[in-house]
Amino acid sequence: MATATKSLKKQGSDLAQSNKQLEILSNGIFKNGELPTFKAKISETNQFPLKAKKLEILQINVGYMCNQVCDHCHVDAGPDRKEIMTRETMKQCLEVIKNTGAHTLDLTGGAPEMNPDFRWFVEEAAKAGIKDFIVRSNLTIIRANKKYYDLPEFFKKHNVHVVSSMPHWTRGKTDKQRGDGVFDKSIKALQELNAVGYGMPGSDLRLDLVYNPSGAFLPGDQSAMEKDFKKALMEDFGIEFHNLFAITNLPIARFLDFLIASENYEDYMYSLVEAYNPAAVANVMCTNTISISWDGYLFDCDFNQMLELPVNSKSKHISEFNEELLEGRNIVISQHCYGCTAGAGSSCQGVVA
Ligand code: SF4
Ligand code: SF4
């Protein structure tokens, strides 16, 4: 994979449009019957329609701006993306956070730290006392500019659970996927997080890493990879962390673009369908999550947000959030969902089965 410098949107690529992505996912090998659609597949085990259960996780995407332009990014994030959550929408989110029964709050982006109101929002949201308050940090943002250098202390002050992308323990594989210099900055950021107590054995300051494959293949066994990451990062850099989540790349946005450009799209879809695990369906993350976009709209997950597939519910926006109405809704699915049910399954918290 080569490293891009602009988002698909900035490049004016057709694939920046969600309807183009959905067309690709619905036509070809799925239309001509070579492969079963996701709906047909889950119907085999009477799991269609996929239904939302009790809400446990609120995932808020505070904007698509990012200091990186990773090749696999399902958000199509980058420095050129201007979609940023306003303080007004954040205030609406805070109302929901205070009143929800959800136990986990998960802030994502882009690089969420680049939203000018990020710190204000974290300070306010932390007051709600939600059990698990996650910030997804790409690590390099901590070293991107002096104004971010104190993020480890800031995260500690608000008892934030840091979940960080780290595609590999070697410089070559990491930089190939995420850009030159990303590995060295990520290592420095991890050391700084360790220095304030994050990721240390027995520490309540949670630091987890996220691995996703650097090409058109599925992740290996999560626990085996965690052991390899722990050994290598400790031996080479003295770094500690708690858990590793292995995430499957879903065939949308820049990863879909890569699959098509490298002529791997059909093979990758075959691998996802062949690895389909009906046991993973019951626990896919949309069953207990609501994803909120930068402009306040509600989605079943961050992937559906990027495909602009809104929730199938009368409660469609944070301003009219209704947990009761959302519970039991039919989840909106397409062929990208195979990415969540391959092998041991995949979610923002790693395997699900
Ligand atoms: S994968 Fe994460 S760090 Fe990379 S461009 Fe996308 S949002 Fe930014
Ligand atoms: S892509 Fe989203 S909607 Fe589809 S199975 Fe995964 S979490 Fe659910």
mmCIF file of C-alpha atoms and ligand atoms in Angstrom:
data_model
loop_
_atom_site.group_PDB
_atom_site.id
_atom_site.type_symbol
_atom_site.label_atom_id
_atom_site.label_comp_id
_atom_site.label_asym_id
_atom_site.label_seq_id
_atom_site.Cartn_x
_atom_site.Cartn_y
_atom_site.Cartn_z
ATOM 1 C CA MET A 1 0.000 0.000 0.000
ATOM 2 C CA ALA A 2 1.249 3.475 -0.768
ATOM 3 C CA THR A 3 0.609 6.406 1.497
ATOM 4 C CA ALA A 4 -1.910 8.994 0.289
ATOM 5 C CA THR A 5 -1.602 12.693 1.086
ATOM 6 C CA LYS A 6 -5.193 13.773 0.418
ATOM 7 C CA SER A 7 -8.596 12.353 1.308
ATOM 8 C CA LEU A 8 -10.660 10.775 -1.472
ATOM 9 C CA LYS A 9 -13.031 13.688 -1.036
ATOM 10 C CA LYS A 10 -10.271 16.233 -1.716
ATOM 11 C CA GLN A 11 -9.064 14.193 -4.678
ATOM 12 C CA GLY A 12 -12.597 14.369 -6.123
ATOM 13 C CA SER A 13 -12.694 10.557 -6.287
ATOM 14 C CA ASP A 14 -16.015 8.855 -7.091
ATOM 15 C CA LEU A 15 -15.426 6.635 -4.073
ATOM 16 C CA ALA A 16 -15.748 9.621 -1.767
ATOM 17 C CA GLN A 17 -19.488 9.272 -2.421
ATOM 18 C CA SER A 18 -21.249 6.766 -0.232
ATOM 19 C CA ASN A 19 -23.754 5.794 -2.947
ATOM 20 C CA LYS A 20 -20.874 4.772 -5.238
ATOM 21 C CA GLN A 21 -19.441 2.581 -2.489
ATOM 22 C CA LEU A 22 -22.828 1.008 -1.835
ATOM 23 C CA GLU A 23 -23.293 0.361 -5.556
ATOM 24 C CA ILE A 24 -19.993 -1.521 -5.677
ATOM 25 C CA LEU A 25 -20.933 -3.518 -2.585
ATOM 26 C CA SER A 26 -24.343 -4.446 -4.015
ATOM 27 C CA ASN A 27 -23.429 -5.210 -7.629
ATOM 28 C CA GLY A 28 -20.946 -7.562 -9.302
ATOM 29 C CA ILE A 29 -20.281 -10.777 -7.411
ATOM 30 C CA PHE A 30 -23.219 -10.154 -5.073
ATOM 31 C CA LYS A 31 -25.735 -9.262 -7.790
ATOM 32 C CA ASN A 32 -24.832 -12.169 -10.055
ATOM 33 C CA GLY A 33 -25.159 -14.640 -7.194
ATOM 34 C CA GLU A 34 -21.478 -15.697 -7.044
ATOM 35 C CA LEU A 35 -21.535 -14.725 -3.377
ATOM 36 C CA PRO A 36 -24.564 -14.521 -1.045
ATOM 37 C CA THR A 37 -25.570 -11.087 0.197
ATOM 38 C CA PHE A 38 -25.137 -10.459 3.924
ATOM 39 C CA LYS A 39 -28.918 -10.486 4.280
ATOM 40 C CA ALA A 40 -29.137 -13.933 2.635
ATOM 41 C CA LYS A 41 -26.273 -15.224 4.777
ATOM 42 C CA ILE A 42 -27.700 -14.193 8.135
ATOM 43 C CA SER A 43 -31.137 -15.409 7.032
ATOM 44 C CA GLU A 44 -29.683 -18.949 6.845
ATOM 45 C CA THR A 45 -29.512 -18.942 10.647
ATOM 46 C CA ASN A 46 -32.707 -16.915 11.148
ATOM 47 C CA GLN A 47 -30.743 -13.841 12.237
ATOM 48 C CA PHE A 48 -32.429 -11.448 9.802
ATOM 49 C CA PRO A 49 -33.509 -8.803 10.580
ATOM 50 C CA LEU A 50 -30.606 -7.966 12.828
ATOM 51 C CA LYS A 51 -32.077 -6.201 15.868
ATOM 52 C CA ALA A 52 -30.611 -3.654 18.255
ATOM 53 C CA LYS A 53 -30.567 -4.709 21.902
ATOM 54 C CA LYS A 54 -30.150 -2.519 24.971
ATOM 55 C CA LEU A 55 -27.884 0.482 24.378
ATOM 56 C CA GLU A 56 -24.487 0.042 26.048
ATOM 57 C CA ILE A 57 -22.079 2.174 23.997
ATOM 58 C CA LEU A 58 -22.405 5.726 22.708
ATOM 59 C CA GLN A 59 -19.787 6.348 20.046
ATOM 60 C CA ILE A 60 -19.391 9.988 19.104
ATOM 61 C CA ASN A 61 -17.462 11.040 16.021
ATOM 62 C CA VAL A 62 -16.357 14.617 16.764
ATOM 63 C CA GLY A 63 -15.006 15.252 13.253
ATOM 64 C CA TYR A 64 -13.249 13.838 10.233
ATOM 65 C CA MET A 65 -10.151 16.040 10.468
ATOM 66 C CA CYS A 66 -6.947 14.094 11.128
ATOM 67 C CA ASN A 67 -3.210 14.779 11.068
ATOM 68 C CA GLN A 68 -2.736 11.510 9.144
ATOM 69 C CA VAL A 69 -4.049 10.129 5.865
ATOM 70 C CA CYS A 70 -3.796 6.361 6.460
ATOM 71 C CA ASP A 71 -4.392 4.173 3.434
ATOM 72 C CA HIS A 72 -6.943 1.913 5.116
ATOM 73 C CA CYS A 73 -9.037 4.700 6.707
ATOM 74 C CA HIS A 74 -12.775 3.955 6.619
ATOM 75 C CA VAL A 75 -13.521 7.583 7.564
ATOM 76 C CA ASP A 76 -11.541 9.017 4.619
ATOM 77 C CA ALA A 77 -10.106 11.350 7.245
ATOM 78 C CA GLY A 78 -7.263 13.793 6.741
ATOM 79 C CA PRO A 79 -6.015 17.345 7.314
ATOM 80 C CA ASP A 80 -8.247 18.514 4.452
ATOM 81 C CA ARG A 81 -11.527 17.316 6.041
ATOM 82 C CA LYS A 82 -13.448 20.195 7.607
ATOM 83 C CA GLU A 83 -16.416 18.347 9.142
ATOM 84 C CA ILE A 84 -16.128 19.162 12.853
ATOM 85 C CA MET A 85 -18.706 18.783 15.640
ATOM 86 C CA THR A 86 -19.795 22.169 17.032
ATOM 87 C CA ARG A 87 -20.093 22.965 20.731
ATOM 88 C CA GLU A 88 -23.838 23.214 20.254
ATOM 89 C CA THR A 89 -24.057 19.606 19.043
ATOM 90 C CA MET A 90 -21.687 18.593 21.845
ATOM 91 C CA LYS A 91 -24.099 20.150 24.339
ATOM 92 C CA GLN A 92 -26.898 18.015 22.898
ATOM 93 C CA CYS A 93 -24.635 14.972 23.215
ATOM 94 C CA LEU A 94 -23.919 15.875 26.857
ATOM 95 C CA GLU A 95 -27.635 15.862 27.647
ATOM 96 C CA VAL A 96 -27.859 12.352 26.243
ATOM 97 C CA ILE A 97 -24.669 11.225 28.018
ATOM 98 C CA LYS A 98 -26.095 12.404 31.370
ATOM 99 C CA ASN A 99 -29.365 10.575 30.881
ATOM 100 C CA THR A 100 -28.392 7.400 29.070
ATOM 101 C CA GLY A 101 -28.124 3.920 30.543
ATOM 102 C CA ALA A 102 -25.063 3.301 28.347
ATOM 103 C CA HIS A 103 -21.939 2.313 30.319
ATOM 104 C CA THR A 104 -19.392 3.289 27.656
ATOM 105 C CA LEU A 105 -18.677 6.577 25.928
ATOM 106 C CA ASP A 106 -16.350 6.313 22.961
ATOM 107 C CA LEU A 107 -14.952 9.454 21.287
ATOM 108 C CA THR A 108 -13.552 8.986 17.836
ATOM 109 C CA GLY A 109 -12.721 10.899 14.651
ATOM 110 C CA GLY A 110 -10.501 11.643 12.578
ATOM 111 C CA ALA A 111 -8.195 12.680 15.356
ATOM 112 C CA PRO A 112 -10.751 13.730 18.004
ATOM 113 C CA GLU A 113 -8.119 15.876 19.730
ATOM 114 C CA MET A 114 -8.105 18.226 16.702
ATOM 115 C CA ASN A 115 -11.644 19.405 17.378
ATOM 116 C CA PRO A 116 -11.145 22.858 18.997
ATOM 117 C CA ASP A 117 -13.746 21.991 21.647
ATOM 118 C CA PHE A 118 -12.325 18.538 22.393
ATOM 119 C CA ARG A 119 -10.914 19.386 25.834
ATOM 120 C CA TRP A 120 -14.036 21.237 26.891
ATOM 121 C CA PHE A 121 -16.144 18.273 25.814
ATOM 122 C CA VAL A 122 -13.954 15.735 27.632
ATOM 123 C CA GLU A 123 -14.058 17.815 30.831
ATOM 124 C CA GLU A 124 -17.840 18.079 30.677
ATOM 125 C CA ALA A 125 -18.449 14.474 29.623
ATOM 126 C CA ALA A 126 -16.164 13.124 32.370
ATOM 127 C CA LYS A 127 -18.478 14.724 34.962
ATOM 128 C CA ALA A 128 -21.291 12.375 33.892
ATOM 129 C CA GLY A 129 -19.339 9.539 35.522
ATOM 130 C CA ILE A 130 -19.807 7.041 32.689
ATOM 131 C CA LYS A 131 -18.020 3.828 33.648
ATOM 132 C CA ASP A 132 -15.735 3.514 30.626
ATOM 133 C CA PHE A 133 -14.779 6.757 28.863
ATOM 134 C CA ILE A 134 -12.745 5.946 25.752
ATOM 135 C CA VAL A 135 -10.815 8.331 23.546
ATOM 136 C CA ARG A 136 -9.485 6.825 20.300
ATOM 137 C CA SER A 137 -6.122 8.470 19.753
ATOM 138 C CA ASN A 138 -3.888 7.883 16.767
ATOM 139 C CA LEU A 139 -0.867 8.553 19.088
ATOM 140 C CA THR A 140 1.024 10.761 16.606
ATOM 141 C CA ILE A 141 -1.279 13.669 17.439
ATOM 142 C CA ILE A 142 0.385 13.750 20.877
ATOM 143 C CA ARG A 143 3.686 14.586 19.140
ATOM 144 C CA ALA A 144 2.231 16.628 16.236
ATOM 145 C CA ASN A 145 2.404 20.047 17.862
ATOM 146 C CA LYS A 146 3.426 21.515 21.227
ATOM 147 C CA LYS A 147 -0.198 22.263 22.035
ATOM 148 C CA TYR A 148 -0.851 18.514 22.223
ATOM 149 C CA TYR A 149 2.238 17.533 24.270
ATOM 150 C CA ASP A 150 0.313 17.533 27.545
ATOM 151 C CA LEU A 151 -2.431 15.189 26.317
ATOM 152 C CA PRO A 152 -1.178 12.230 28.409
ATOM 153 C CA GLU A 153 -1.585 14.357 31.590
ATOM 154 C CA PHE A 154 -4.952 15.645 30.367
ATOM 155 C CA PHE A 155 -6.202 12.108 29.702
ATOM 156 C CA LYS A 156 -4.989 11.044 33.139
ATOM 157 C CA LYS A 157 -6.712 13.964 34.860
ATOM 158 C CA HIS A 158 -10.051 12.889 33.415
ATOM 159 C CA ASN A 159 -9.441 9.164 33.799
ATOM 160 C CA VAL A 160 -9.881 8.602 30.083
ATOM 161 C CA HIS A 161 -9.352 5.120 28.660
ATOM 162 C CA VAL A 162 -6.939 5.539 25.742
ATOM 163 C CA VAL A 163 -7.360 3.227 22.746
ATOM 164 C CA SER A 164 -4.634 3.739 20.183
ATOM 165 C CA SER A 165 -3.987 2.492 16.693
ATOM 166 C CA MET A 166 -0.700 0.651 16.296
ATOM 167 C CA PRO A 167 -0.678 -1.490 13.170
ATOM 168 C CA HIS A 168 2.644 -3.182 13.864
ATOM 169 C CA TRP A 169 5.634 -3.295 16.170
ATOM 170 C CA THR A 170 8.008 -2.623 13.293
ATOM 171 C CA ARG A 171 8.721 0.727 11.677
ATOM 172 C CA GLY A 172 8.429 -0.575 8.107
ATOM 173 C CA LYS A 173 4.933 -2.050 8.357
ATOM 174 C CA THR A 174 3.576 0.824 10.428
ATOM 175 C CA ASP A 175 4.913 3.599 8.197
ATOM 176 C CA LYS A 176 3.793 1.795 5.046
ATOM 177 C CA GLN A 177 0.181 1.873 6.212
ATOM 178 C CA ARG A 178 0.097 5.150 8.098
ATOM 179 C CA GLY A 179 2.822 7.364 6.638
ATOM 180 C CA ASP A 180 6.535 8.106 7.099
ATOM 181 C CA GLY A 181 7.569 8.911 10.644
ATOM 182 C CA VAL A 182 4.356 7.555 12.211
ATOM 183 C CA PHE A 183 6.120 4.678 13.955
ATOM 184 C CA ASP A 184 8.725 6.820 15.738
ATOM 185 C CA LYS A 185 6.130 9.352 16.883
ATOM 186 C CA SER A 186 3.804 6.574 18.047
ATOM 187 C CA ILE A 187 6.576 4.961 20.087
ATOM 188 C CA LYS A 188 7.433 8.285 21.734
ATOM 189 C CA ALA A 189 3.742 8.902 22.499
ATOM 190 C CA LEU A 190 3.369 5.425 24.027
ATOM 191 C CA GLN A 191 6.433 6.034 26.207
ATOM 192 C CA GLU A 192 4.913 9.310 27.377
ATOM 193 C CA LEU A 193 1.612 7.607 28.172
ATOM 194 C CA ASN A 194 3.526 4.958 30.138
ATOM 195 C CA ALA A 195 5.438 7.694 31.981
ATOM 196 C CA VAL A 196 2.210 9.088 33.488
ATOM 197 C CA GLY A 197 1.003 5.580 34.382
ATOM 198 C CA TYR A 198 -0.988 4.500 31.311
ATOM 199 C CA GLY A 199 -0.781 0.830 30.370
ATOM 200 C CA MET A 200 1.310 -0.205 33.365
ATOM 201 C CA PRO A 201 0.557 -3.565 35.002
ATOM 202 C CA GLY A 202 -2.124 -3.069 37.653
ATOM 203 C CA SER A 203 -2.753 0.547 36.620
ATOM 204 C CA ASP A 204 -6.338 1.801 36.314
ATOM 205 C CA LEU A 205 -5.195 4.082 33.509
ATOM 206 C CA ARG A 206 -6.189 1.852 30.604
ATOM 207 C CA LEU A 207 -4.105 1.843 27.449
ATOM 208 C CA ASP A 208 -5.164 -0.563 24.707
ATOM 209 C CA LEU A 209 -3.802 -0.871 21.196
ATOM 210 C CA VAL A 210 -5.637 -1.571 17.961
ATOM 211 C CA TYR A 211 -4.105 -3.687 15.232
ATOM 212 C CA ASN A 212 -5.511 -3.814 11.723
ATOM 213 C CA PRO A 213 -3.935 -5.618 8.768
ATOM 214 C CA SER A 214 -1.749 -3.639 6.391
ATOM 215 C CA GLY A 215 -3.104 -5.317 3.238
ATOM 216 C CA ALA A 216 -5.916 -7.378 1.720
ATOM 217 C CA PHE A 217 -5.929 -10.064 4.403
ATOM 218 C CA LEU A 218 -7.771 -10.806 7.637
ATOM 219 C CA PRO A 219 -6.193 -10.365 11.076
ATOM 220 C CA GLY A 220 -4.630 -13.370 12.781
ATOM 221 C CA ASP A 221 -5.477 -14.646 16.254
ATOM 222 C CA GLN A 222 -5.923 -11.694 18.625
ATOM 223 C CA SER A 223 -4.379 -13.252 21.727
ATOM 224 C CA ALA A 224 -1.336 -14.587 19.864
ATOM 225 C CA MET A 225 -0.798 -11.173 18.299
ATOM 226 C CA GLU A 226 -1.135 -9.478 21.674
ATOM 227 C CA LYS A 227 1.686 -11.656 23.021
ATOM 228 C CA ASP A 228 3.897 -10.808 20.026
ATOM 229 C CA PHE A 229 3.182 -7.074 20.351
ATOM 230 C CA LYS A 230 3.864 -7.112 24.099
ATOM 231 C CA LYS A 231 7.135 -8.958 23.712
ATOM 232 C CA ALA A 232 8.431 -6.799 20.860
ATOM 233 C CA LEU A 233 7.376 -3.428 22.282
ATOM 234 C CA MET A 234 8.820 -4.294 25.692
ATOM 235 C CA GLU A 235 12.109 -5.668 24.361
ATOM 236 C CA ASP A 236 12.683 -2.918 21.820
ATOM 237 C CA PHE A 237 11.279 0.138 23.587
ATOM 238 C CA GLY A 238 10.332 -0.769 27.186
ATOM 239 C CA ILE A 239 6.649 -0.095 26.358
ATOM 240 C CA GLU A 240 3.731 -1.570 28.341
ATOM 241 C CA PHE A 241 0.079 -1.690 27.359
ATOM 242 C CA HIS A 242 -2.981 -3.606 28.504
ATOM 243 C CA ASN A 243 -4.832 -5.274 25.620
ATOM 244 C CA LEU A 244 -4.576 -5.543 21.874
ATOM 245 C CA PHE A 245 -7.736 -5.417 19.750
ATOM 246 C CA ALA A 246 -7.490 -6.996 16.311
ATOM 247 C CA ILE A 247 -9.812 -5.276 13.851
ATOM 248 C CA THR A 248 -10.760 -6.384 10.360
ATOM 249 C CA ASN A 249 -10.579 -3.702 7.652
ATOM 250 C CA LEU A 250 -14.058 -3.121 6.250
ATOM 251 C CA PRO A 251 -14.353 -2.646 2.496
ATOM 252 C CA ILE A 252 -15.378 0.988 2.516
ATOM 253 C CA ALA A 253 -13.796 4.378 1.747
ATOM 254 C CA ARG A 254 -9.993 4.307 1.355
ATOM 255 C CA PHE A 255 -9.676 0.584 2.038
ATOM 256 C CA LEU A 256 -12.246 -0.102 -0.697
ATOM 257 C CA ASP A 257 -10.285 2.226 -2.972
ATOM 258 C CA PHE A 258 -7.103 0.277 -2.199
ATOM 259 C CA LEU A 259 -8.830 -3.076 -2.812
ATOM 260 C CA ILE A 260 -10.104 -1.948 -6.193
ATOM 261 C CA ALA A 261 -6.867 -0.236 -7.261
ATOM 262 C CA SER A 262 -4.811 -3.307 -6.309
ATOM 263 C CA GLU A 263 -7.349 -5.676 -7.933
ATOM 264 C CA ASN A 264 -7.953 -7.384 -4.620
ATOM 265 C CA TYR A 265 -11.618 -6.448 -4.127
ATOM 266 C CA GLU A 266 -13.220 -9.735 -5.215
ATOM 267 C CA ASP A 267 -10.637 -11.922 -3.478
ATOM 268 C CA TYR A 268 -11.053 -9.937 -0.269
ATOM 269 C CA MET A 269 -14.850 -10.270 -0.381
ATOM 270 C CA TYR A 270 -14.430 -14.004 -0.973
ATOM 271 C CA SER A 271 -12.169 -14.247 2.110
ATOM 272 C CA LEU A 272 -14.688 -12.345 4.239
ATOM 273 C CA VAL A 273 -17.587 -14.531 3.109
ATOM 274 C CA GLU A 274 -15.567 -17.741 3.508
ATOM 275 C CA ALA A 275 -14.592 -16.699 7.051
ATOM 276 C CA TYR A 276 -18.228 -15.862 7.931
ATOM 277 C CA ASN A 277 -18.978 -16.999 11.468
ATOM 278 C CA PRO A 278 -22.685 -17.124 12.379
ATOM 279 C CA ALA A 279 -21.723 -17.064 16.084
ATOM 280 C CA ALA A 280 -20.270 -13.579 15.645
ATOM 281 C CA VAL A 281 -23.542 -12.123 14.337
ATOM 282 C CA ALA A 282 -25.283 -11.943 17.714
ATOM 283 C CA ASN A 283 -22.568 -9.694 19.135
ATOM 284 C CA VAL A 284 -21.729 -7.328 16.285
ATOM 285 C CA MET A 285 -21.276 -3.886 17.780
ATOM 286 C CA CYS A 286 -24.342 -2.293 16.170
ATOM 287 C CA THR A 287 -26.502 -4.437 18.462
ATOM 288 C CA ASN A 288 -25.500 -2.385 21.532
ATOM 289 C CA THR A 289 -24.089 0.846 20.066
ATOM 290 C CA ILE A 290 -25.296 4.140 18.661
ATOM 291 C CA SER A 291 -22.870 6.110 16.537
ATOM 292 C CA ILE A 292 -23.341 9.892 16.435
ATOM 293 C CA SER A 293 -21.913 11.892 13.542
ATOM 294 C CA TRP A 294 -20.201 15.310 13.728
ATOM 295 C CA ASP A 295 -23.522 16.925 12.733
ATOM 296 C CA GLY A 296 -25.567 14.978 15.268
ATOM 297 C CA TYR A 297 -27.178 12.266 13.133
ATOM 298 C CA LEU A 298 -27.576 8.742 14.513
ATOM 299 C CA PHE A 299 -26.217 5.573 12.905
ATOM 300 C CA ASP A 300 -25.938 1.899 13.821
ATOM 301 C CA CYS A 301 -22.128 2.100 13.710
ATOM 302 C CA ASP A 302 -19.251 4.290 12.491
ATOM 303 C CA PHE A 303 -19.163 2.302 9.205
ATOM 304 C CA ASN A 304 -22.827 2.966 8.451
ATOM 305 C CA GLN A 305 -22.135 6.606 9.314
ATOM 306 C CA MET A 306 -19.499 6.779 6.583
ATOM 307 C CA LEU A 307 -21.849 5.050 4.132
ATOM 308 C CA GLU A 308 -24.563 7.539 5.119
ATOM 309 C CA LEU A 309 -26.973 4.762 6.091
ATOM 310 C CA PRO A 310 -29.009 6.359 8.920
ATOM 311 C CA VAL A 311 -30.700 4.420 11.726
ATOM 312 C CA ASN A 312 -34.021 2.843 10.921
ATOM 313 C CA SER A 313 -35.875 4.670 13.693
ATOM 314 C CA LYS A 314 -38.020 7.744 14.256
ATOM 315 C CA SER A 315 -35.233 8.970 16.554
ATOM 316 C CA LYS A 316 -32.710 10.083 13.902
ATOM 317 C CA HIS A 317 -30.812 12.982 15.457
ATOM 318 C CA ILE A 318 -29.177 13.695 18.802
ATOM 319 C CA SER A 319 -31.705 16.525 19.330
ATOM 320 C CA GLU A 320 -34.496 13.919 19.380
ATOM 321 C CA PHE A 321 -32.578 11.048 20.955
ATOM 322 C CA ASN A 322 -34.943 8.430 22.340
ATOM 323 C CA GLU A 323 -33.332 5.323 23.795
ATOM 324 C CA GLU A 324 -36.623 3.430 23.953
ATOM 325 C CA LEU A 325 -37.409 4.076 20.310
ATOM 326 C CA LEU A 326 -33.908 3.049 19.263
ATOM 327 C CA GLU A 327 -33.956 -0.236 21.166
ATOM 328 C CA GLY A 328 -35.263 -3.069 19.011
ATOM 329 C CA ARG A 329 -34.750 -1.169 15.733
ATOM 330 C CA ASN A 330 -33.794 -3.152 12.650
ATOM 331 C CA ILE A 331 -30.100 -2.644 11.881
ATOM 332 C CA VAL A 332 -29.305 -1.369 8.386
ATOM 333 C CA ILE A 333 -26.968 -3.851 6.696
ATOM 334 C CA SER A 334 -25.036 -4.314 3.464
ATOM 335 C CA GLN A 335 -22.120 -6.435 2.288
ATOM 336 C CA HIS A 336 -19.552 -4.405 4.303
ATOM 337 C CA CYS A 337 -21.075 -6.122 7.379
ATOM 338 C CA TYR A 338 -19.187 -9.296 6.431
ATOM 339 C CA GLY A 339 -16.154 -7.508 7.909
ATOM 340 C CA CYS A 340 -17.746 -7.723 11.362
ATOM 341 C CA THR A 341 -18.549 -11.444 11.196
ATOM 342 C CA ALA A 342 -15.382 -12.928 9.697
ATOM 343 C CA GLY A 343 -13.519 -15.412 11.897
ATOM 344 C CA ALA A 344 -13.757 -14.380 15.519
ATOM 345 C CA GLY A 345 -15.675 -11.272 14.445
ATOM 346 C CA SER A 346 -14.550 -7.673 14.670
ATOM 347 C CA SER A 347 -15.657 -4.566 16.497
ATOM 348 C CA CYS A 348 -14.077 -1.427 17.914
ATOM 349 C CA GLN A 349 -13.267 -3.622 20.953
ATOM 350 C CA GLY A 350 -11.674 -6.353 18.838
ATOM 351 C CA VAL A 351 -13.061 -9.885 18.488
ATOM 352 C CA VAL A 352 -16.684 -10.570 19.441
ATOM 353 C CA ALA A 353 -17.056 -14.364 19.301
HETATM 354 S S1 SF4 B 1 -7.162 5.649 10.303
HETATM 355 FE FE1 SF4 B 1 -7.316 7.014 12.072
HETATM 356 S S2 SF4 B 1 -5.324 8.047 12.159
HETATM 357 FE FE2 SF4 B 1 -5.529 7.186 10.115
HETATM 358 S S3 SF4 B 1 -6.406 8.808 8.821
HETATM 359 FE FE3 SF4 B 1 -8.110 7.563 9.585
HETATM 360 S S4 SF4 B 1 -8.791 8.590 11.454
HETATM 361 FE FE4 SF4 B 1 -6.724 9.365 10.980
HETATM 362 S S1 SF4 B 2 -20.842 -2.848 9.686
HETATM 363 FE FE1 SF4 B 2 -22.043 -1.867 11.270
HETATM 364 S S2 SF4 B 2 -24.149 -2.482 10.807
HETATM 365 FE FE2 SF4 B 2 -22.825 -3.911 9.741
HETATM 366 S S3 SF4 B 2 -22.555 -5.631 11.181
HETATM 367 FE FE3 SF4 B 2 -20.843 -4.213 11.452
HETATM 368 S S4 SF4 B 2 -21.468 -2.937 13.162
HETATM 369 FE FE4 SF4 B 2 -23.334 -3.903 12.317
#
